[in-house]
Short mmCIF file of C-alpha atoms in Angstrom, two decimals:
data_model
loop_
_atom_site.label_atom_id
_atom_site.label_comp_id
_atom_site.label_asym_id
_atom_site.label_seq_id
_atom_site.Cartn_x
_atom_site.Cartn_y
_atom_site.Cartn_z
CA MET Q 1 9.67 -1.20 -3.15
CA THR Q 2 7.52 -2.97 -5.64
CA LEU Q 3 9.90 -5.98 -8.02
CA THR Q 4 9.37 -6.04 -11.49
CA LEU Q 5 8.02 -8.80 -12.90
CA ARG Q 6 11.01 -10.34 -14.13
CA SER Q 7 12.44 -10.07 -10.90
CA ARG Q 8 9.60 -11.88 -9.17
CA LEU Q 9 9.57 -14.63 -11.56
CA THR Q 10 13.31 -14.75 -10.98
CA LEU Q 11 13.03 -15.12 -7.05
CA VAL Q 12 10.24 -17.60 -7.46
CA TYR Q 13 12.22 -19.88 -10.09
CA THR Q 14 15.14 -19.54 -7.77
CA ALA Q 15 13.23 -20.53 -4.75
CA VAL Q 16 11.62 -23.37 -6.43
CA PHE Q 17 14.71 -24.77 -7.61
CA GLY Q 18 16.45 -23.84 -4.27
CA ALA Q 19 14.25 -25.89 -2.58
CA LEU Q 20 13.87 -28.80 -4.57
CA LEU Q 21 18.01 -28.83 -4.94
CA ALA Q 22 17.60 -28.93 -0.80
CA ALA Q 23 15.41 -31.54 -0.71
CA ILE Q 24 17.51 -33.73 -3.34
CA SER Q 25 20.40 -33.27 -1.22
CA VAL Q 26 19.00 -33.83 2.17
CA VAL Q 27 17.39 -37.12 0.39
CA SER Q 28 20.76 -37.99 -1.21
CA TYR Q 29 22.75 -37.63 1.80
CA GLY Q 30 20.29 -39.78 3.90
CA VAL Q 31 20.24 -42.44 1.12
CA LEU Q 32 24.14 -41.98 0.69
CA ALA Q 33 24.51 -42.81 4.58
CA TYR Q 34 22.06 -45.57 4.81
CA GLN Q 35 23.36 -47.42 1.88
CA LEU Q 36 27.02 -47.19 3.65
CA ASP Q 37 25.62 -48.08 6.85
CA ALA Q 38 23.75 -51.04 5.74
CA ASP Q 39 27.03 -52.05 3.68
CA VAL Q 40 28.95 -52.27 7.17
CA THR Q 41 26.31 -54.06 8.94
CA ALA Q 42 26.26 -56.80 6.17
CA ASN Q 43 29.95 -56.71 5.82
CA LEU Q 44 30.38 -56.94 9.64
CA ALA Q 45 28.11 -59.72 9.97
CA GLU Q 46 29.49 -61.70 7.22
CA LEU Q 47 32.73 -61.26 8.79
CA THR Q 48 31.51 -62.53 12.26
CA SER Q 49 29.58 -65.68 10.72
CA GLY Q 50 32.59 -66.48 8.66
CA LEU Q 51 35.21 -66.16 11.65
CA HIS Q 52 33.00 -68.52 13.64
CA GLY Q 53 34.37 -71.60 11.38
CA TYR Q 54 37.98 -70.95 11.72
CA LEU Q 55 38.23 -70.58 15.60
CA ARG Q 56 39.35 -73.68 17.24
CA PHE Q 57 39.28 -73.87 21.41
CA GLY Q 58 41.36 -77.14 22.06
CA GLY Q 59 43.30 -75.23 24.52
CA GLU Q 60 43.34 -72.82 27.02
CA VAL Q 61 43.38 -69.98 24.40
CA PRO Q 62 41.19 -70.10 21.14
CA THR Q 63 43.10 -69.89 18.37
CA VAL Q 64 42.27 -69.39 14.45
CA VAL Q 65 43.10 -72.17 11.58
CA PHE Q 66 42.93 -71.36 8.13
CA ASP Q 67 44.76 -72.92 5.14
CA ARG Q 68 47.33 -70.02 4.42
CA SER Q 69 48.30 -71.40 0.80
CA ASP Q 70 44.55 -70.39 0.04
CA PRO Q 71 44.78 -66.42 -0.79
CA ALA Q 72 41.08 -66.11 -0.78
CA GLU Q 73 40.57 -67.42 2.54
CA THR Q 74 43.74 -65.96 4.15
CA ALA Q 75 42.61 -62.36 2.86
CA PHE Q 76 39.01 -63.05 4.37
CA VAL Q 77 40.69 -64.35 7.79
CA GLU Q 78 43.09 -61.34 8.22
CA GLU Q 79 40.43 -58.76 7.38
CA ALA Q 80 37.82 -60.55 9.91
CA THR Q 81 40.98 -60.55 12.63
CA ARG Q 82 41.99 -57.20 12.19
CA TYR Q 83 39.68 -56.19 14.92
CA TYR Q 84 38.45 -58.94 16.80
CA GLN Q 85 39.00 -60.19 20.62
CA VAL Q 86 37.58 -63.41 22.66
CA PHE Q 87 36.48 -62.89 26.33
CA ASP Q 88 35.45 -65.86 28.76
CA ALA Q 89 31.79 -65.49 28.54
CA THR Q 90 31.26 -66.47 32.38
CA SER Q 91 34.26 -64.46 34.05
CA GLY Q 92 34.30 -61.69 31.51
CA GLU Q 93 38.24 -62.34 31.44
CA ILE Q 94 39.94 -61.38 28.11
CA LEU Q 95 41.44 -64.58 26.42
CA VAL Q 96 42.41 -63.34 23.04
CA GLN Q 97 42.91 -59.69 21.35
CA SER Q 98 44.09 -58.31 17.81
CA ASP Q 99 47.21 -56.58 17.47
CA ALA Q 100 44.87 -53.54 15.94
CA PHE Q 101 42.63 -53.58 18.67
CA SER Q 102 44.67 -52.69 21.76
CA PRO Q 103 45.89 -48.99 20.71
CA LEU Q 104 42.01 -48.40 20.38
CA GLY Q 105 42.16 -48.23 24.37
CA LEU Q 106 38.68 -50.36 24.69
CA GLU Q 107 38.46 -52.16 27.77
CA PHE Q 108 35.38 -53.67 28.68
CA THR Q 109 34.54 -54.78 32.47
CA PRO Q 110 32.93 -58.08 33.15
CA ALA Q 111 29.66 -56.52 33.64
CA GLU Q 112 29.75 -55.17 30.28
CA VAL Q 113 31.30 -58.47 28.51
CA ARG Q 114 28.27 -60.24 30.49
CA GLN Q 115 25.84 -57.49 28.99
CA PHE Q 116 27.29 -57.90 25.45
CA ARG Q 117 26.44 -61.76 26.08
CA ASP Q 118 23.04 -61.29 27.18
CA GLN Q 119 22.05 -58.29 24.33
CA LEU Q 120 24.28 -59.42 21.36
CA LEU Q 121 23.60 -55.87 20.46
CA THR Q 122 25.75 -54.27 17.67
CA VAL Q 123 27.57 -51.11 18.94
CA ASP Q 124 29.44 -48.36 17.73
CA VAL Q 125 32.49 -47.09 19.50
CA HIS Q 126 34.13 -43.87 19.33
CA THR Q 127 38.22 -43.97 19.54
CA ASP Q 128 41.16 -42.13 19.30
CA TYR Q 129 41.20 -43.74 15.56
CA GLY Q 130 37.97 -43.01 14.65
CA ARG Q 131 34.66 -45.02 15.24
CA VAL Q 132 34.53 -48.83 15.36
CA ARG Q 133 31.39 -50.87 14.90
CA LEU Q 134 31.64 -54.20 17.23
CA SER Q 135 29.62 -57.12 16.74
CA ASN Q 136 28.99 -59.62 19.75
CA SER Q 137 28.28 -63.12 19.41
CA VAL Q 138 28.52 -66.27 21.77
CA LEU Q 139 30.27 -69.24 21.14
CA ALA Q 140 29.84 -72.58 23.10
CA PRO Q 141 32.12 -75.06 22.05
CA ALA Q 142 32.27 -78.67 23.00
CA ASN Q 143 34.49 -78.12 25.79
CA GLY Q 144 31.53 -76.75 27.81
CA LYS Q 145 32.99 -73.30 28.12
CA SER Q 146 31.41 -70.14 26.75
CA TYR Q 147 32.98 -67.48 24.81
CA LEU Q 148 32.11 -63.72 23.55
CA LEU Q 149 33.70 -63.25 20.30
CA GLN Q 150 33.64 -59.46 19.36
CA VAL Q 151 34.56 -58.72 15.73
CA GLY Q 152 34.84 -55.37 14.48
CA VAL Q 153 35.18 -52.95 11.46
CA SER Q 154 36.55 -49.32 11.28
CA LEU Q 155 33.40 -46.72 10.10
CA ALA Q 156 36.42 -44.03 9.33
CA PRO Q 157 36.52 -44.54 5.60
CA MET Q 158 32.33 -44.25 5.72
CA ASP Q 159 32.57 -41.15 8.08
CA ARG Q 160 35.37 -39.99 5.24
CA ALA Q 161 32.97 -40.54 2.72
CA LEU Q 162 29.68 -38.58 3.91
CA ASP Q 163 32.35 -35.94 5.08
CA ARG Q 164 33.43 -35.35 1.57
CA PHE Q 165 29.66 -35.79 0.43
CA LEU Q 166 28.47 -33.15 2.77
CA GLY Q 167 31.53 -30.77 1.48
CA LEU Q 168 30.48 -31.01 -2.15
CA LEU Q 169 26.81 -30.31 -1.21
CA LEU Q 170 27.53 -27.17 0.62
CA VAL Q 171 29.47 -26.23 -2.26
CA SER Q 172 27.36 -27.01 -4.91
CA VAL Q 173 24.02 -26.01 -3.69
CA PRO Q 174 25.02 -22.65 -3.59
CA ALA Q 175 26.51 -23.01 -6.97
CA GLY Q 176 23.50 -24.08 -8.14
CA LEU Q 177 21.45 -21.55 -6.75
CA THR Q 178 23.68 -18.82 -8.43
CA ALA Q 179 23.17 -20.76 -11.50
CA ALA Q 180 19.72 -20.79 -11.16
CA PHE Q 181 19.03 -17.18 -10.35
CA VAL Q 182 21.14 -16.05 -13.66
CA ILE Q 183 19.07 -18.80 -15.57
CA GLY Q 184 16.38 -18.18 -14.16
CA ARG Q 185 16.66 -14.29 -15.13
CA TRP Q 186 17.62 -15.02 -18.54
CA MET Q 187 14.84 -17.53 -18.92
CA ALA Q 188 12.06 -14.46 -17.53
CA GLY Q 189 13.61 -11.95 -19.93
CA VAL Q 190 12.99 -14.41 -22.67
CA ALA Q 191 9.84 -15.32 -22.06
CA LEU Q 192 9.08 -11.70 -20.92
CA ALA Q 193 10.38 -10.16 -24.49
CA PRO Q 194 7.40 -10.60 -26.21
CA LEU Q 195 5.15 -8.79 -23.40
CA THR Q 196 7.74 -5.83 -23.53
CA ARG Q 197 7.06 -5.72 -27.11
CA LEU Q 198 3.71 -5.73 -27.27
CA ALA Q 199 4.03 -2.61 -24.37
CA GLU Q 200 6.11 -1.19 -26.45
CA ALA Q 201 3.88 -1.15 -29.54
CA THR Q 202 0.74 0.00 -27.11
CA ARG Q 203 2.58 2.89 -26.17
CA THR Q 204 2.78 4.44 -29.99
CA ILE Q 205 -0.81 4.15 -30.35
CA ASP Q 206 -2.62 7.29 -28.66
CA ILE Q 207 -6.52 8.96 -29.56
CA GLU Q 208 -5.10 10.40 -32.56
CA ASP Q 209 -4.52 7.21 -34.33
CA LEU Q 210 -6.61 4.77 -33.48
CA ARG Q 211 -6.70 2.44 -36.34
CA ARG Q 212 -3.29 0.84 -36.15
CA ARG Q 213 -3.32 -2.32 -34.25
CA LEU Q 214 -1.09 -4.51 -32.06
CA PRO Q 215 1.10 -7.08 -34.17
CA VAL Q 216 -0.11 -10.60 -33.18
CA ARG Q 217 2.91 -13.42 -33.12
CA GLY Q 218 0.70 -16.31 -34.71
CA ALA Q 219 2.12 -18.45 -32.22
CA SER Q 220 -1.84 -18.93 -30.53
CA ASP Q 221 -0.74 -18.96 -26.92
CA GLU Q 222 -1.76 -16.80 -23.96
CA LEU Q 223 0.24 -13.49 -25.36
CA ASP Q 224 -1.83 -13.73 -28.56
CA ASP Q 225 -4.85 -13.97 -26.96
CA VAL Q 226 -4.01 -10.71 -25.15
CA THR Q 227 -2.80 -9.08 -28.14
CA ASN Q 228 -6.29 -9.96 -29.95
CA ALA Q 229 -7.99 -8.91 -27.12
CA LEU Q 230 -6.16 -5.55 -27.20
CA ASN Q 231 -6.77 -5.06 -30.70
CA ASP Q 232 -10.53 -5.72 -30.07
CA THR Q 233 -10.52 -3.29 -27.26
CA LEU Q 234 -9.27 -0.83 -29.89
CA GLU Q 235 -11.45 -1.56 -32.24
CA ARG Q 236 -14.52 -0.86 -30.05
CA LEU Q 237 -12.87 2.41 -28.89
CA GLU Q 238 -12.14 3.74 -32.30
CA HIS Q 239 -15.79 3.15 -33.28
CA ALA Q 240 -17.08 4.65 -29.93
CA ILE Q 241 -14.62 7.98 -30.29
CA GLY Q 242 -15.35 8.00 -34.11
CA GLU Q 243 -18.78 8.23 -33.18
CA MET Q 244 -18.31 11.24 -30.52
CA ARG Q 245 -16.44 12.93 -33.21
CA GLN Q 246 -18.90 12.61 -35.58
CA PHE Q 247 -21.56 14.01 -33.37
CA SER Q 248 -19.83 16.47 -32.12
CA ALA Q 249 -18.98 17.76 -35.42
CA ALA Q 250 -22.58 17.18 -36.34
CA LEU Q 251 -24.05 18.77 -33.36
CA ALA Q 252 -21.82 22.33 -34.25
CA HIS Q 253 -22.67 22.13 -37.62
CA GLU Q 254 -26.29 21.88 -37.14
CA LEU Q 255 -26.25 24.53 -34.24
CA ARG Q 256 -24.51 27.11 -36.63
CA THR Q 257 -27.97 27.83 -38.82
CA PRO Q 258 -30.31 28.19 -36.31
CA LEU Q 259 -27.92 30.87 -34.32
CA ALA Q 260 -27.24 32.83 -37.26
CA ALA Q 261 -30.65 32.97 -37.96
CA LEU Q 262 -31.20 34.13 -34.23
CA ARG Q 263 -28.47 36.60 -34.35
CA GLY Q 264 -30.22 38.08 -37.82
CA ASP Q 265 -33.79 37.92 -36.13
CA ILE Q 266 -32.06 40.26 -33.19
CA GLU Q 267 -30.18 42.93 -35.73
CA MET Q 268 -33.71 43.06 -37.39
CA ALA Q 269 -35.00 43.97 -33.99
CA MET Q 270 -32.49 46.25 -32.88
CA ARG Q 271 -33.28 48.30 -35.87
CA GLN Q 272 -36.66 49.02 -35.03
CA ARG Q 273 -37.00 51.96 -32.52
CA GLY Q 274 -37.38 50.81 -28.78
CA SER Q 275 -36.40 51.68 -25.58
CA ASP Q 276 -32.53 51.66 -24.34
CA ASP Q 277 -33.20 49.21 -21.76
CA VAL Q 278 -34.28 46.81 -24.82
CA GLN Q 279 -31.60 47.74 -26.71
CA ARG Q 280 -29.30 46.77 -24.23
CA ARG Q 281 -30.85 43.18 -23.96
CA PHE Q 282 -30.30 42.97 -27.49
CA ALA Q 283 -26.67 43.76 -27.32
CA SER Q 284 -26.21 41.44 -24.32
CA GLN Q 285 -28.33 38.60 -26.19
CA LEU Q 286 -25.66 39.37 -29.62
CA GLU Q 287 -22.70 39.06 -27.08
CA GLU Q 288 -23.82 35.89 -25.48
CA ILE Q 289 -24.50 34.34 -29.59
CA ASP Q 290 -21.25 35.43 -30.41
CA LYS Q 291 -19.70 33.58 -27.44
CA LEU Q 292 -21.77 30.57 -28.19
CA LYS Q 293 -20.85 30.52 -32.15
CA ARG Q 294 -16.93 30.84 -31.18
CA LEU Q 295 -17.15 27.80 -28.91
CA ILE Q 296 -19.41 25.93 -31.39
CA ASP Q 297 -16.43 26.69 -34.24
CA GLN Q 298 -13.86 25.52 -31.57
CA ILE Q 299 -15.85 22.39 -31.21
CA LEU Q 300 -16.19 21.71 -34.78
CA LEU Q 301 -12.09 22.75 -35.95
CA LEU Q 302 -11.03 20.38 -32.73
CA ALA Q 303 -13.49 17.28 -34.06
CA ARG Q 304 -12.19 17.72 -37.55
CA ALA Q 305 -8.27 18.25 -36.66
CA GLU Q 306 -8.83 14.90 -34.22
CA ALA Q 307 -10.77 13.27 -37.16
CA GLY Q 308 -7.30 13.91 -39.04
CA GLU Q 309 -9.62 16.23 -41.90
CA ILE Q 310 -6.93 18.94 -41.78
CA PRO Q 311 -4.04 18.03 -43.02
CA LEU Q 312 -0.77 19.97 -42.13
CA THR Q 313 1.38 21.55 -44.71
CA LEU Q 314 4.82 21.37 -43.44
CA ASP Q 315 7.42 24.11 -44.56
CA ALA Q 316 10.35 25.77 -42.97
CA VAL Q 317 8.79 28.38 -40.52
CA ASP Q 318 10.71 31.33 -38.73
CA LEU Q 319 9.63 30.72 -35.46
CA GLY Q 320 10.96 34.32 -34.00
CA ALA Q 321 9.59 35.94 -36.63
CA LEU Q 322 6.37 34.70 -36.57
CA VAL Q 323 5.99 35.13 -32.59
CA ALA Q 324 7.38 38.86 -33.03
CA SER Q 325 4.52 39.51 -35.82
CA LEU Q 326 2.06 37.78 -33.38
CA VAL Q 327 3.00 39.90 -30.66
CA ASP Q 328 2.89 43.16 -32.33
CA GLN Q 329 -0.47 42.24 -33.33
CA VAL Q 330 -1.68 41.17 -29.50
CA GLU Q 331 0.16 44.14 -28.18
CA PRO Q 332 -2.83 46.85 -28.29
CA VAL Q 333 -5.51 44.24 -26.44
CA ALA Q 334 -2.54 43.99 -23.76
CA GLN Q 335 -2.12 47.36 -23.32
CA ALA Q 336 -5.99 47.86 -23.08
CA GLY Q 337 -6.08 45.43 -20.28
CA GLY Q 338 -3.11 47.56 -18.71
CA ILE Q 339 -0.68 44.48 -19.53
CA ALA Q 340 2.88 44.94 -20.62
CA LEU Q 341 3.87 42.87 -23.39
CA ARG Q 342 7.19 42.12 -24.78
CA CYS Q 343 8.94 39.42 -26.94
CA GLU Q 344 12.63 38.16 -26.46
CA GLN Q 345 14.16 36.16 -28.95
CA SER Q 346 18.08 35.06 -29.65
CA ASP Q 347 19.43 33.85 -32.98
CA ALA Q 348 17.33 32.80 -36.08
CA VAL Q 349 15.10 29.81 -34.85
CA VAL Q 350 13.65 27.77 -37.82
CA VAL Q 351 11.51 24.97 -37.41
CA ARG Q 352 9.68 22.25 -39.93
CA GLY Q 353 5.38 22.69 -39.65
CA ASP Q 354 2.34 24.23 -40.78
CA ALA Q 355 2.83 28.21 -40.25
CA ASP Q 356 -0.79 28.53 -39.78
CA TRP Q 357 -1.23 26.20 -37.14
CA LEU Q 358 1.82 27.46 -35.38
CA GLU Q 359 0.29 30.90 -35.69
CA ARG Q 360 -3.07 29.86 -33.97
CA LEU Q 361 -0.96 27.82 -31.18
CA VAL Q 362 0.89 31.08 -30.46
CA LEU Q 363 -2.28 33.15 -30.31
CA ASN Q 364 -4.03 30.54 -28.00
CA LEU Q 365 -1.13 30.80 -25.53
CA LEU Q 366 -1.12 34.53 -25.34
CA ASP Q 367 -4.66 35.04 -25.07
CA ASN Q 368 -4.09 32.47 -22.56
CA ALA Q 369 -1.80 34.62 -20.70
CA ILE Q 370 -3.26 37.61 -20.97
CA LYS Q 371 -6.80 36.50 -19.54
CA PHE Q 372 -5.64 35.21 -16.42
CA THR Q 373 -3.13 38.26 -15.77
CA PRO Q 374 -4.69 41.18 -13.86
CA PRO Q 375 -3.69 44.63 -15.24
CA GLY Q 376 -0.57 46.06 -13.87
CA GLY Q 377 1.34 42.51 -14.76
CA ARG Q 378 3.61 41.50 -17.94
CA VAL Q 379 3.69 38.86 -20.36
CA VAL Q 380 7.11 37.62 -21.90
CA VAL Q 381 7.46 35.40 -24.82
CA HIS Q 382 10.90 33.75 -25.00
CA VAL Q 383 12.07 31.91 -27.96
CA SER Q 384 15.62 30.24 -28.08
CA ARG Q 385 17.39 27.12 -29.44
CA GLU Q 386 18.29 24.56 -26.88
CA GLY Q 387 20.13 21.89 -28.75
CA ALA Q 388 18.39 20.33 -31.52
CA VAL Q 389 14.94 21.98 -30.75
CA ALA Q 390 13.26 25.12 -30.71
CA ARG Q 391 11.94 26.38 -27.19
CA LEU Q 392 8.98 28.97 -27.04
CA ALA Q 393 8.08 29.83 -23.67
CA VAL Q 394 5.32 32.27 -22.55
CA GLN Q 395 5.59 33.45 -18.90
CA ASP Q 396 2.97 35.43 -17.41
CA THR Q 397 2.60 37.40 -13.95
CA GLY Q 398 -1.05 36.09 -13.56
CA VAL Q 399 -2.97 34.08 -10.77
CA GLY Q 400 -1.16 30.88 -11.09
CA ILE Q 401 -2.37 27.31 -11.26
CA ASP Q 402 -2.78 25.00 -8.65
CA SER Q 403 -0.85 21.73 -8.54
CA GLU Q 404 -3.66 19.65 -8.36
CA VAL Q 405 -5.33 21.45 -11.49
CA ARG Q 406 -2.18 21.55 -13.26
CA PRO Q 407 -2.49 17.89 -14.96
CA HIS Q 408 -5.61 18.57 -16.20
CA ILE Q 409 -5.31 21.94 -18.05
CA PHE Q 410 -5.09 20.33 -21.47
CA GLU Q 411 -7.92 18.25 -20.82
CA ARG Q 412 -11.03 19.32 -22.95
CA PHE Q 413 -13.48 21.56 -21.62
CA PHE Q 414 -11.75 22.20 -18.37
CA ARG Q 415 -11.72 25.11 -16.43
CA ALA Q 416 -10.04 26.02 -13.34
CA ASP Q 417 -11.77 27.80 -10.23
CA PRO Q 418 -13.99 30.93 -11.58
CA ALA Q 419 -13.51 32.57 -8.36
CA ARG Q 420 -9.80 32.32 -9.09
CA SER Q 421 -10.14 34.25 -12.36
CA PRO Q 422 -13.29 36.38 -12.07
CA GLY Q 423 -14.77 37.97 -15.48
CA VAL Q 424 -12.42 35.28 -17.75
CA ASN Q 425 -14.50 33.85 -20.48
CA GLY Q 426 -13.58 30.86 -22.47
CA ALA Q 427 -14.80 27.29 -22.58
CA GLY Q 428 -11.56 25.26 -22.01
CA LEU Q 429 -10.60 24.66 -25.54
CA GLY Q 430 -7.58 26.62 -26.25
CA LEU Q 431 -5.40 24.89 -24.50
CA SER Q 432 -6.64 21.25 -25.82
CA LEU Q 433 -6.14 22.52 -29.30
CA ALA Q 434 -2.63 23.94 -28.14
CA LYS Q 435 -1.52 20.40 -27.36
CA TRP Q 436 -3.11 18.89 -30.43
CA ILE Q 437 -0.63 21.49 -32.39
CA VAL Q 438 2.02 20.55 -30.48
CA ASP Q 439 1.40 16.92 -31.03
CA ARG Q 440 1.13 17.03 -34.53
CA HIS Q 441 4.27 18.69 -34.85
CA HIS Q 442 5.85 15.91 -32.72
CA GLY Q 443 6.75 18.17 -29.76
CA VAL Q 444 6.46 18.78 -26.46
CA ILE Q 445 4.24 21.00 -24.01
CA ASP Q 446 4.51 21.57 -20.33
CA VAL Q 447 3.66 24.43 -17.59
CA ASP Q 448 5.68 25.20 -14.85
CA SER Q 449 3.31 27.12 -12.77
CA GLN Q 450 2.50 28.12 -8.65
CA PRO Q 451 -0.34 29.93 -7.50
CA GLY Q 452 -0.07 33.47 -7.27
CA GLN Q 453 2.88 33.06 -8.77
CA GLY Q 454 2.21 33.04 -12.50
CA ALA Q 455 2.62 30.38 -15.49
CA THR Q 456 4.99 29.38 -17.41
CA PHE Q 457 4.08 27.55 -20.69
CA THR Q 458 6.84 25.98 -22.84
CA VAL Q 459 6.79 24.45 -26.30
CA ARG Q 460 9.85 22.75 -27.64
CA LEU Q 461 9.95 21.16 -31.38
CA PRO Q 462 12.46 20.20 -33.20
CA LEU Q 463 14.29 22.31 -35.51
CA ALA Q 464 14.25 22.12 -39.26
CA PRO Q 465 16.79 20.19 -40.85
CA GLN Q 466 19.80 22.64 -42.18
#
């Protein structure tokens, strides 16, 4: 499945924003975790170094001595001694332990105490009450003994803060991606709106009206550059097609005079006595000249029509009556070829159009149906109403049209495989002119056909206003 440009832009914008948002989230979490950890470590170091000044080793058990009348000193000592214990650094025996330390269940062996004494590491331990960070420092007072002081701080507040921040990220990142998708789609729509209007304006320009140009917004941006380039292309195309039309018209006009002179010479020669074989050759030459003259007339007519030199006179036309009259006129030709021709119509169907051009349209379709229908076949013309449009259908039981040929039948000079329709004359301009007539009447023409099962050409034209 191919995505639209708007969808691709939306996905790219969302992916870029999502990657940026994820990167910012990861970096933010890492920076916050690092900063909180650094703050805890610095606070623990401050508590440890400060507590050194309040410890006294005069007796068997170290004591903490401070001025309880000083609120700041009291607050500091209470915070420092919340989690603390003192070991005999030599024997590993615990001497003092705070009340908050006991429930943590941290009991170190003499070997671990000596390891703490030798390495003086800051360690994080897991307890039932959360993580606790412990600092280790050695004190050597004047009594000649060595002591290991452990001061701890709880990491639970830091862990809770990080958990809440992570939960906030897990909610905000998907919400941000959703918002980015919605906003990105809206922004893509706004950005592509001028391009959409340009495409709509381009679709209104066809081969019949190349004088029109695309509107330039005047923003002097990339879209204006594209519009100007398309307008330049339309100008070159209009000039080239205009030259081709002038050439076709001029060529057809110049060929008519020598063909008329040649026909006159042949007719004069036929009046003179000659053998039957010579007379037959002259007659064959006259027939070929007539075919060539009809072809030239069709080319000239189509060139003038496409150049806009033949205006249409729009009046109310009874399409049913027009078709019935033309079927009566063409019926002798169909009967001479062994083809049954009839017209079927329902209520009065009135369209607004040029009666002469509509007559040529019907005649071209009838001529096409009769040419490609073998003897014993039939051609039926249907005229009816379909809502607000008139429907004209010419159905035959002829040779039909191959699917690969069908898209090209309305092209100028296009002819199907002659082997499928031997003896059929034509230059391939009838259906091209029929499509031009339908287009000028703001209608549509299409064909439904299968090889060997005939063809149905259907024309839909707007009904005349009541």
